[in-house]
Amino acid sequence: MAKISKKILSEYKKGRLDHVLDFSELKATKEKIKKIGTRAKELEVGFSDPSHNMYLLVQNLLSFFSEEISVLDEFTEYYDLIVEQDEVYMPSYPPTSPVTGSYYTFWCFCDFSFGKHKETITTIFYDLVSVNKFDDLLIKAVENLNASCMRFYKHLGFENDLIILEDIMTNEKYSCLSTSEYIGVKEEIWFVRMVPNLDDQYNYQLVLTTPYVIRNSEKDWLEFFARQGINKEETGYETKYQAFMKHHPNDKYWHDYIMDGYTNYEHNCIYLTGIPDIKGSKPHELGFK
């Protein structure tokens, strides 16, 4: 069976998806992206960051794209699961649900793989826009989103108004801008999705999701990953870590952890506690006493 994206590309080129795929809004969106690209050289770090605006535009495009192709048989698996999970987790924000819209939307588009070739909405969309030579900035943003996933980071403090986060598994350090405006404090453990900024003049990461601040130590999490067979002392652990975080065999794994570990929230961050595989460590898990 051919990749889903191959069929989408074929039908798009033949013009047979005109009644399904409405790209009329794409031209206007590309113009906005181009304007962001020209403004990138004038970047001032802040909440109105142009790279963040660009990712929001891509998010809207992915939402539009996924809705328009939902009628195709190849997407039945995807939409059946999304509808089911929407009903269970009610993605929004506390107090309605600790599964935030930013976390869940990017998981749906970037991480949930389906079909024989385990494609995602972003890989399919990337194939379409890259082959048809859409705006380079758009293609780069989709590529970055496709490579991203939720990970655990330790807060190391601040430098030049940016937050320094360290991946607890790889020990890579990143200068970051938090788009929720939560800046946190040193030693916090954050569970977030990050992507690179898009201009050539600066080098920092954007925290796309509202930070989940975990009330457990770095040591707790390193021990957790070691129990999953992901040990920093072993060759190739980075690949295992990426796969575990991005394409966990249980599609609900991290959603359930967020639901079970939820303790409290502020307008720009959410607090969790507990470790996924330690029974009784999470306040809302089934059977908790």
mmCIF file of C-alpha atoms in Angstrom:
data_model
loop_
_atom_site.group_PDB
_atom_site.id
_atom_site.type_symbol
_atom_site.label_atom_id
_atom_site.label_comp_id
_atom_site.label_asym_id
_atom_site.label_seq_id
_atom_site.Cartn_x
_atom_site.Cartn_y
_atom_site.Cartn_z
ATOM 1 C CA MET A 1 0.000 0.000 0.000
ATOM 2 C CA ALA A 2 1.382 3.404 -0.981
ATOM 3 C CA LYS A 3 1.918 6.187 1.508
ATOM 4 C CA ILE A 4 -1.109 8.353 2.167
ATOM 5 C CA SER A 5 0.886 11.435 1.216
ATOM 6 C CA LYS A 6 1.632 9.907 -2.185
ATOM 7 C CA LYS A 7 -2.082 9.638 -2.930
ATOM 8 C CA ILE A 8 -2.674 13.177 -1.686
ATOM 9 C CA LEU A 9 0.127 14.429 -3.939
ATOM 10 C CA SER A 10 -1.177 12.530 -6.935
ATOM 11 C CA GLU A 11 -4.738 13.723 -6.533
ATOM 12 C CA TYR A 12 -3.654 17.263 -5.822
ATOM 13 C CA LYS A 13 -1.553 17.421 -8.995
ATOM 14 C CA LYS A 14 -4.418 16.040 -11.052
ATOM 15 C CA GLY A 15 -6.804 18.559 -9.594
ATOM 16 C CA ARG A 16 -9.143 15.846 -8.384
ATOM 17 C CA LEU A 17 -9.242 17.119 -4.818
ATOM 18 C CA ASP A 18 -10.537 20.565 -5.611
ATOM 19 C CA HIS A 19 -13.884 19.672 -4.086
ATOM 20 C CA VAL A 20 -12.148 18.310 -0.956
ATOM 21 C CA LEU A 21 -9.014 20.403 -0.482
ATOM 22 C CA ASP A 22 -9.752 24.102 -0.410
ATOM 23 C CA PHE A 23 -6.429 25.943 -0.448
ATOM 24 C CA SER A 24 -7.996 29.303 -1.167
ATOM 25 C CA GLU A 25 -6.783 30.596 2.208
ATOM 26 C CA LEU A 26 -3.245 29.415 1.609
ATOM 27 C CA LYS A 27 -2.221 32.328 -0.603
ATOM 28 C CA ALA A 28 -3.245 34.853 2.017
ATOM 29 C CA THR A 29 -1.465 32.858 4.701
ATOM 30 C CA LYS A 30 1.709 32.701 2.622
ATOM 31 C CA GLU A 31 1.640 36.470 2.271
ATOM 32 C CA LYS A 32 1.485 36.767 6.049
ATOM 33 C CA ILE A 33 4.373 34.338 6.358
ATOM 34 C CA LYS A 34 6.438 36.374 3.932
ATOM 35 C CA LYS A 35 5.792 39.485 5.972
ATOM 36 C CA ILE A 36 6.944 37.645 9.080
ATOM 37 C CA GLY A 37 10.048 36.578 7.185
ATOM 38 C CA THR A 38 10.911 40.156 6.311
ATOM 39 C CA ARG A 39 10.361 41.235 9.902
ATOM 40 C CA ALA A 40 12.615 38.498 11.296
ATOM 41 C CA LYS A 41 15.723 40.661 10.902
ATOM 42 C CA GLU A 42 14.094 43.244 13.173
ATOM 43 C CA LEU A 43 13.346 40.686 15.870
ATOM 44 C CA GLU A 44 12.766 41.885 19.388
ATOM 45 C CA VAL A 45 12.342 39.023 21.831
ATOM 46 C CA GLY A 46 8.878 39.168 23.339
ATOM 47 C CA PHE A 47 5.460 37.599 23.334
ATOM 48 C CA SER A 48 4.719 38.916 19.811
ATOM 49 C CA ASP A 49 7.720 37.000 18.505
ATOM 50 C CA PRO A 50 7.446 36.644 14.687
ATOM 51 C CA SER A 51 8.622 33.025 14.729
ATOM 52 C CA HIS A 52 5.851 32.204 17.187
ATOM 53 C CA ASN A 53 3.338 33.945 14.927
ATOM 54 C CA MET A 54 4.618 31.830 12.071
ATOM 55 C CA TYR A 55 4.097 28.589 13.987
ATOM 56 C CA LEU A 56 0.573 29.690 14.887
ATOM 57 C CA LEU A 57 -0.146 30.269 11.205
ATOM 58 C CA VAL A 58 1.152 26.787 10.400
ATOM 59 C CA GLN A 59 -0.984 25.350 13.194
ATOM 60 C CA ASN A 60 -4.035 26.988 11.626
ATOM 61 C CA LEU A 61 -3.058 25.642 8.218
ATOM 62 C CA LEU A 62 -2.655 22.129 9.595
ATOM 63 C CA SER A 63 -6.054 22.388 11.239
ATOM 64 C CA PHE A 64 -7.628 23.547 7.980
ATOM 65 C CA PHE A 65 -5.799 20.847 6.019
ATOM 66 C CA SER A 66 -6.790 18.025 8.391
ATOM 67 C CA GLU A 67 -10.436 19.076 8.366
ATOM 68 C CA GLU A 68 -10.604 19.251 4.582
ATOM 69 C CA ILE A 69 -9.123 15.773 4.048
ATOM 70 C CA SER A 70 -11.162 14.129 6.792
ATOM 71 C CA VAL A 71 -13.596 12.751 4.203
ATOM 72 C CA LEU A 72 -10.929 10.480 2.682
ATOM 73 C CA ASP A 73 -11.009 6.822 3.685
ATOM 74 C CA GLU A 74 -7.297 6.851 4.516
ATOM 75 C CA PHE A 75 -7.967 9.147 7.463
ATOM 76 C CA THR A 76 -10.644 7.043 9.154
ATOM 77 C CA GLU A 77 -8.188 5.620 11.705
ATOM 78 C CA TYR A 78 -6.948 9.082 12.575
ATOM 79 C CA TYR A 79 -10.334 10.659 13.023
ATOM 80 C CA ASP A 80 -11.901 7.763 14.898
ATOM 81 C CA LEU A 81 -9.180 8.018 17.542
ATOM 82 C CA ILE A 82 -9.263 11.815 17.715
ATOM 83 C CA VAL A 83 -13.038 11.882 18.183
ATOM 84 C CA GLU A 84 -12.770 9.249 20.920
ATOM 85 C CA GLN A 85 -9.993 11.088 22.741
ATOM 86 C CA ASP A 86 -11.722 14.455 22.447
ATOM 87 C CA GLU A 87 -14.642 13.005 24.383
ATOM 88 C CA VAL A 88 -12.427 11.486 27.076
ATOM 89 C CA TYR A 89 -9.864 14.254 27.648
ATOM 90 C CA MET A 90 -11.860 17.358 26.594
ATOM 91 C CA PRO A 91 -8.705 19.317 25.655
ATOM 92 C CA SER A 92 -8.943 22.926 26.835
ATOM 93 C CA TYR A 93 -7.430 24.255 30.064
ATOM 94 C CA PRO A 94 -8.006 23.761 33.800
ATOM 95 C CA PRO A 95 -10.382 23.598 35.511
ATOM 96 C CA THR A 96 -12.136 21.928 32.557
ATOM 97 C CA SER A 97 -9.161 19.705 31.700
ATOM 98 C CA PRO A 98 -5.415 19.724 32.399
ATOM 99 C CA VAL A 99 -4.885 18.429 28.854
ATOM 100 C CA THR A 100 -4.343 21.804 27.216
ATOM 101 C CA GLY A 101 -5.308 22.735 23.695
ATOM 102 C CA SER A 102 -1.698 23.593 22.816
ATOM 103 C CA TYR A 103 -0.390 20.255 24.079
ATOM 104 C CA TYR A 104 -3.122 18.165 22.451
ATOM 105 C CA THR A 105 -3.295 19.949 19.094
ATOM 106 C CA PHE A 106 0.409 19.552 18.417
ATOM 107 C CA TRP A 107 0.262 15.923 19.578
ATOM 108 C CA CYS A 108 -2.557 15.247 17.096
ATOM 109 C CA PHE A 109 -0.728 16.888 14.204
ATOM 110 C CA CYS A 110 2.902 16.020 14.940
ATOM 111 C CA ASP A 111 3.024 12.785 16.981
ATOM 112 C CA PHE A 112 0.027 10.553 16.354
ATOM 113 C CA SER A 113 1.035 8.222 13.535
ATOM 114 C CA PHE A 114 -1.429 6.123 11.554
ATOM 115 C CA GLY A 115 -1.699 3.928 8.487
ATOM 116 C CA LYS A 116 0.671 1.256 7.245
ATOM 117 C CA HIS A 117 3.561 3.695 6.921
ATOM 118 C CA LYS A 118 2.908 5.415 10.271
ATOM 119 C CA GLU A 119 2.454 8.890 8.858
ATOM 120 C CA THR A 120 1.323 11.973 10.736
ATOM 121 C CA ILE A 121 -0.634 15.015 9.631
ATOM 122 C CA THR A 122 2.620 17.004 9.559
ATOM 123 C CA THR A 123 4.539 14.427 7.475
ATOM 124 C CA ILE A 124 1.699 14.289 4.946
ATOM 125 C CA PHE A 125 1.407 18.057 4.809
ATOM 126 C CA TYR A 126 5.194 18.414 4.580
ATOM 127 C CA ASP A 127 5.315 16.116 1.545
ATOM 128 C CA LEU A 128 2.596 18.176 -0.110
ATOM 129 C CA VAL A 129 4.102 21.617 0.487
ATOM 130 C CA SER A 130 7.724 20.605 -0.188
ATOM 131 C CA VAL A 131 7.020 18.845 -3.487
ATOM 132 C CA ASN A 132 4.853 21.735 -4.649
ATOM 133 C CA LYS A 133 7.523 24.245 -3.570
ATOM 134 C CA PHE A 134 5.464 26.328 -1.193
ATOM 135 C CA ASP A 135 7.019 29.148 0.826
ATOM 136 C CA ASP A 136 10.424 28.120 2.236
ATOM 137 C CA LEU A 137 9.606 29.496 5.684
ATOM 138 C CA LEU A 138 6.394 27.487 5.773
ATOM 139 C CA ILE A 139 8.269 24.324 4.818
ATOM 140 C CA LYS A 140 10.902 24.915 7.505
ATOM 141 C CA ALA A 141 8.280 25.463 10.184
ATOM 142 C CA VAL A 142 6.452 22.254 9.264
ATOM 143 C CA GLU A 143 9.768 20.386 9.249
ATOM 144 C CA ASN A 144 10.577 21.690 12.749
ATOM 145 C CA LEU A 145 7.159 20.748 14.072
ATOM 146 C CA ASN A 146 7.485 17.282 12.616
ATOM 147 C CA ALA A 147 10.793 16.785 14.445
ATOM 148 C CA SER A 148 9.459 18.086 17.757
ATOM 149 C CA CYS A 149 7.954 16.230 20.696
ATOM 150 C CA MET A 150 7.211 16.728 24.380
ATOM 151 C CA ARG A 151 10.325 16.329 26.532
ATOM 152 C CA PHE A 152 11.504 16.926 30.071
ATOM 153 C CA TYR A 153 13.782 19.867 30.831
ATOM 154 C CA LYS A 154 15.445 21.287 33.924
ATOM 155 C CA HIS A 155 15.241 25.044 34.486
ATOM 156 C CA LEU A 156 18.771 26.448 34.868
ATOM 157 C CA GLY A 157 17.945 30.119 35.257
ATOM 158 C CA PHE A 158 18.070 33.072 32.861
ATOM 159 C CA GLU A 159 20.386 34.740 30.391
ATOM 160 C CA ASN A 160 19.620 37.928 28.419
ATOM 161 C CA ASP A 161 15.895 37.707 29.213
ATOM 162 C CA LEU A 162 15.709 34.135 27.929
ATOM 163 C CA ILE A 163 15.106 30.980 29.974
ATOM 164 C CA ILE A 164 17.859 28.356 29.997
ATOM 165 C CA LEU A 165 16.435 24.831 29.839
ATOM 166 C CA GLU A 166 18.467 21.635 29.862
ATOM 167 C CA ASP A 167 17.142 18.385 28.419
ATOM 168 C CA ILE A 168 17.415 16.005 31.374
ATOM 169 C CA MET A 169 18.308 13.078 29.112
ATOM 170 C CA THR A 170 20.676 14.586 26.532
ATOM 171 C CA ASN A 171 21.995 17.428 28.747
ATOM 172 C CA GLU A 172 21.682 19.812 25.792
ATOM 173 C CA LYS A 173 21.079 23.388 26.936
ATOM 174 C CA TYR A 174 18.721 25.779 25.154
ATOM 175 C CA SER A 175 17.991 29.489 25.409
ATOM 176 C CA CYS A 176 14.201 29.662 25.320
ATOM 177 C CA LEU A 177 11.239 31.976 25.029
ATOM 178 C CA SER A 178 8.085 30.755 26.771
ATOM 179 C CA THR A 179 5.080 31.713 24.644
ATOM 180 C CA SER A 180 2.712 31.331 27.628
ATOM 181 C CA GLU A 181 4.797 34.017 29.393
ATOM 182 C CA TYR A 182 5.493 31.673 32.312
ATOM 183 C CA ILE A 183 9.187 32.050 33.155
ATOM 184 C CA GLY A 184 9.492 29.753 36.163
ATOM 185 C CA VAL A 185 12.373 29.396 38.610
ATOM 186 C CA LYS A 186 15.633 27.456 38.729
ATOM 187 C CA GLU A 187 15.501 23.700 39.357
ATOM 188 C CA GLU A 188 11.928 23.271 38.098
ATOM 189 C CA ILE A 189 11.275 20.318 35.787
ATOM 190 C CA TRP A 190 9.265 21.315 32.711
ATOM 191 C CA PHE A 191 7.345 18.988 30.406
ATOM 192 C CA VAL A 192 7.032 20.964 27.150
ATOM 193 C CA ARG A 193 7.358 20.975 23.357
ATOM 194 C CA MET A 194 10.060 23.222 21.891
ATOM 195 C CA VAL A 195 10.911 24.288 18.336
ATOM 196 C CA PRO A 196 13.717 26.492 16.942
ATOM 197 C CA ASN A 197 13.117 30.107 15.995
ATOM 198 C CA LEU A 198 12.979 30.706 12.241
ATOM 199 C CA ASP A 199 15.236 33.660 11.469
ATOM 200 C CA ASP A 200 18.968 33.525 10.755
ATOM 201 C CA GLN A 201 20.048 36.288 13.098
ATOM 202 C CA TYR A 202 19.187 34.768 16.486
ATOM 203 C CA ASN A 203 19.437 31.337 18.065
ATOM 204 C CA TYR A 204 16.802 30.353 20.611
ATOM 205 C CA GLN A 205 13.936 27.928 21.104
ATOM 206 C CA LEU A 206 10.224 28.596 21.452
ATOM 207 C CA VAL A 207 8.316 26.745 24.167
ATOM 208 C CA LEU A 208 5.108 26.198 22.179
ATOM 209 C CA THR A 209 3.016 24.572 24.884
ATOM 210 C CA THR A 210 1.880 25.859 28.253
ATOM 211 C CA PRO A 211 4.541 24.471 30.631
ATOM 212 C CA TYR A 212 3.673 21.486 32.769
ATOM 213 C CA VAL A 213 5.747 22.026 35.918
ATOM 214 C CA ILE A 214 6.496 18.662 37.526
ATOM 215 C CA ARG A 215 6.836 18.355 41.293
ATOM 216 C CA ASN A 216 9.403 15.569 41.011
ATOM 217 C CA SER A 217 13.176 15.689 40.745
ATOM 218 C CA GLU A 218 15.458 15.143 37.783
ATOM 219 C CA LYS A 219 16.706 11.993 39.544
ATOM 220 C CA ASP A 220 13.148 10.610 39.705
ATOM 221 C CA TRP A 221 12.787 11.006 35.952
ATOM 222 C CA LEU A 222 16.181 9.558 35.077
ATOM 223 C CA GLU A 223 15.303 6.498 37.134
ATOM 224 C CA PHE A 224 11.942 6.293 35.363
ATOM 225 C CA PHE A 225 13.556 6.305 31.918
ATOM 226 C CA ALA A 226 16.130 3.731 33.041
ATOM 227 C CA ARG A 227 13.238 1.438 33.986
ATOM 228 C CA GLN A 228 11.910 1.892 30.439
ATOM 229 C CA GLY A 229 15.243 0.698 29.049
ATOM 230 C CA ILE A 230 16.431 4.230 28.190
ATOM 231 C CA ASN A 231 19.760 4.679 29.929
ATOM 232 C CA LYS A 232 22.063 7.632 29.304
ATOM 233 C CA GLU A 233 25.111 5.399 29.576
ATOM 234 C CA GLU A 234 24.054 3.257 26.618
ATOM 235 C CA THR A 235 24.797 3.954 22.959
ATOM 236 C CA GLY A 236 21.750 5.040 20.977
ATOM 237 C CA TYR A 237 19.663 6.086 23.964
ATOM 238 C CA GLU A 238 18.759 9.389 22.257
ATOM 239 C CA THR A 239 16.865 7.516 19.523
ATOM 240 C CA LYS A 240 15.005 5.432 22.121
ATOM 241 C CA TYR A 241 14.153 8.565 24.081
ATOM 242 C CA GLN A 242 12.763 10.351 21.016
ATOM 243 C CA ALA A 243 10.660 7.344 20.029
ATOM 244 C CA PHE A 244 9.335 6.872 23.575
ATOM 245 C CA MET A 245 8.283 10.497 23.861
ATOM 246 C CA LYS A 246 6.971 11.044 20.340
ATOM 247 C CA HIS A 247 5.440 7.711 19.339
ATOM 248 C CA HIS A 248 4.699 5.803 22.531
ATOM 249 C CA PRO A 249 2.928 2.496 21.706
ATOM 250 C CA ASN A 250 0.076 3.576 23.972
ATOM 251 C CA ASP A 251 -1.459 6.648 22.310
ATOM 252 C CA LYS A 252 -3.007 7.704 25.627
ATOM 253 C CA TYR A 253 0.130 7.300 27.731
ATOM 254 C CA TRP A 254 1.092 10.935 28.218
ATOM 255 C CA HIS A 255 -2.527 12.169 28.176
ATOM 256 C CA ASP A 256 -3.274 9.831 31.084
ATOM 257 C CA TYR A 257 -0.189 10.944 32.950
ATOM 258 C CA ILE A 258 -1.302 14.575 32.692
ATOM 259 C CA MET A 259 -4.807 13.712 33.875
ATOM 260 C CA ASP A 260 -3.572 11.519 36.733
ATOM 261 C CA GLY A 261 -0.795 13.831 37.896
ATOM 262 C CA TYR A 262 -2.684 17.126 37.829
ATOM 263 C CA THR A 263 -2.549 19.139 41.073
ATOM 264 C CA ASN A 264 -3.116 22.816 40.307
ATOM 265 C CA TYR A 265 -2.730 25.554 37.705
ATOM 266 C CA GLU A 266 -2.079 29.220 37.074
ATOM 267 C CA HIS A 267 -3.084 31.176 34.002
ATOM 268 C CA ASN A 268 0.235 30.354 32.312
ATOM 269 C CA CYS A 269 1.374 27.003 33.740
ATOM 270 C CA ILE A 270 0.016 23.729 35.085
ATOM 271 C CA TYR A 271 1.387 21.689 37.994
ATOM 272 C CA LEU A 272 1.730 17.914 37.960
ATOM 273 C CA THR A 273 3.158 15.407 40.391
ATOM 274 C CA GLY A 274 4.045 11.733 40.260
ATOM 275 C CA ILE A 275 5.864 9.316 37.988
ATOM 276 C CA PRO A 276 3.933 7.346 35.321
ATOM 277 C CA ASP A 277 5.022 3.848 36.370
ATOM 278 C CA ILE A 278 4.890 4.341 40.162
ATOM 279 C CA LYS A 279 1.449 3.355 41.363
ATOM 280 C CA GLY A 280 0.012 5.707 43.949
ATOM 281 C CA SER A 281 2.340 8.591 43.087
ATOM 282 C CA LYS A 282 -0.284 10.481 41.078
ATOM 283 C CA PRO A 283 -3.299 12.063 42.857
ATOM 284 C CA HIS A 284 -5.968 11.191 40.285
ATOM 285 C CA GLU A 285 -4.925 7.754 39.093
ATOM 286 C CA LEU A 286 -7.475 4.970 39.171
ATOM 287 C CA GLY A 287 -7.493 3.249 42.538
ATOM 288 C CA PHE A 288 -5.481 5.941 44.300
ATOM 289 C CA LYS A 289 -6.026 5.877 48.070
#
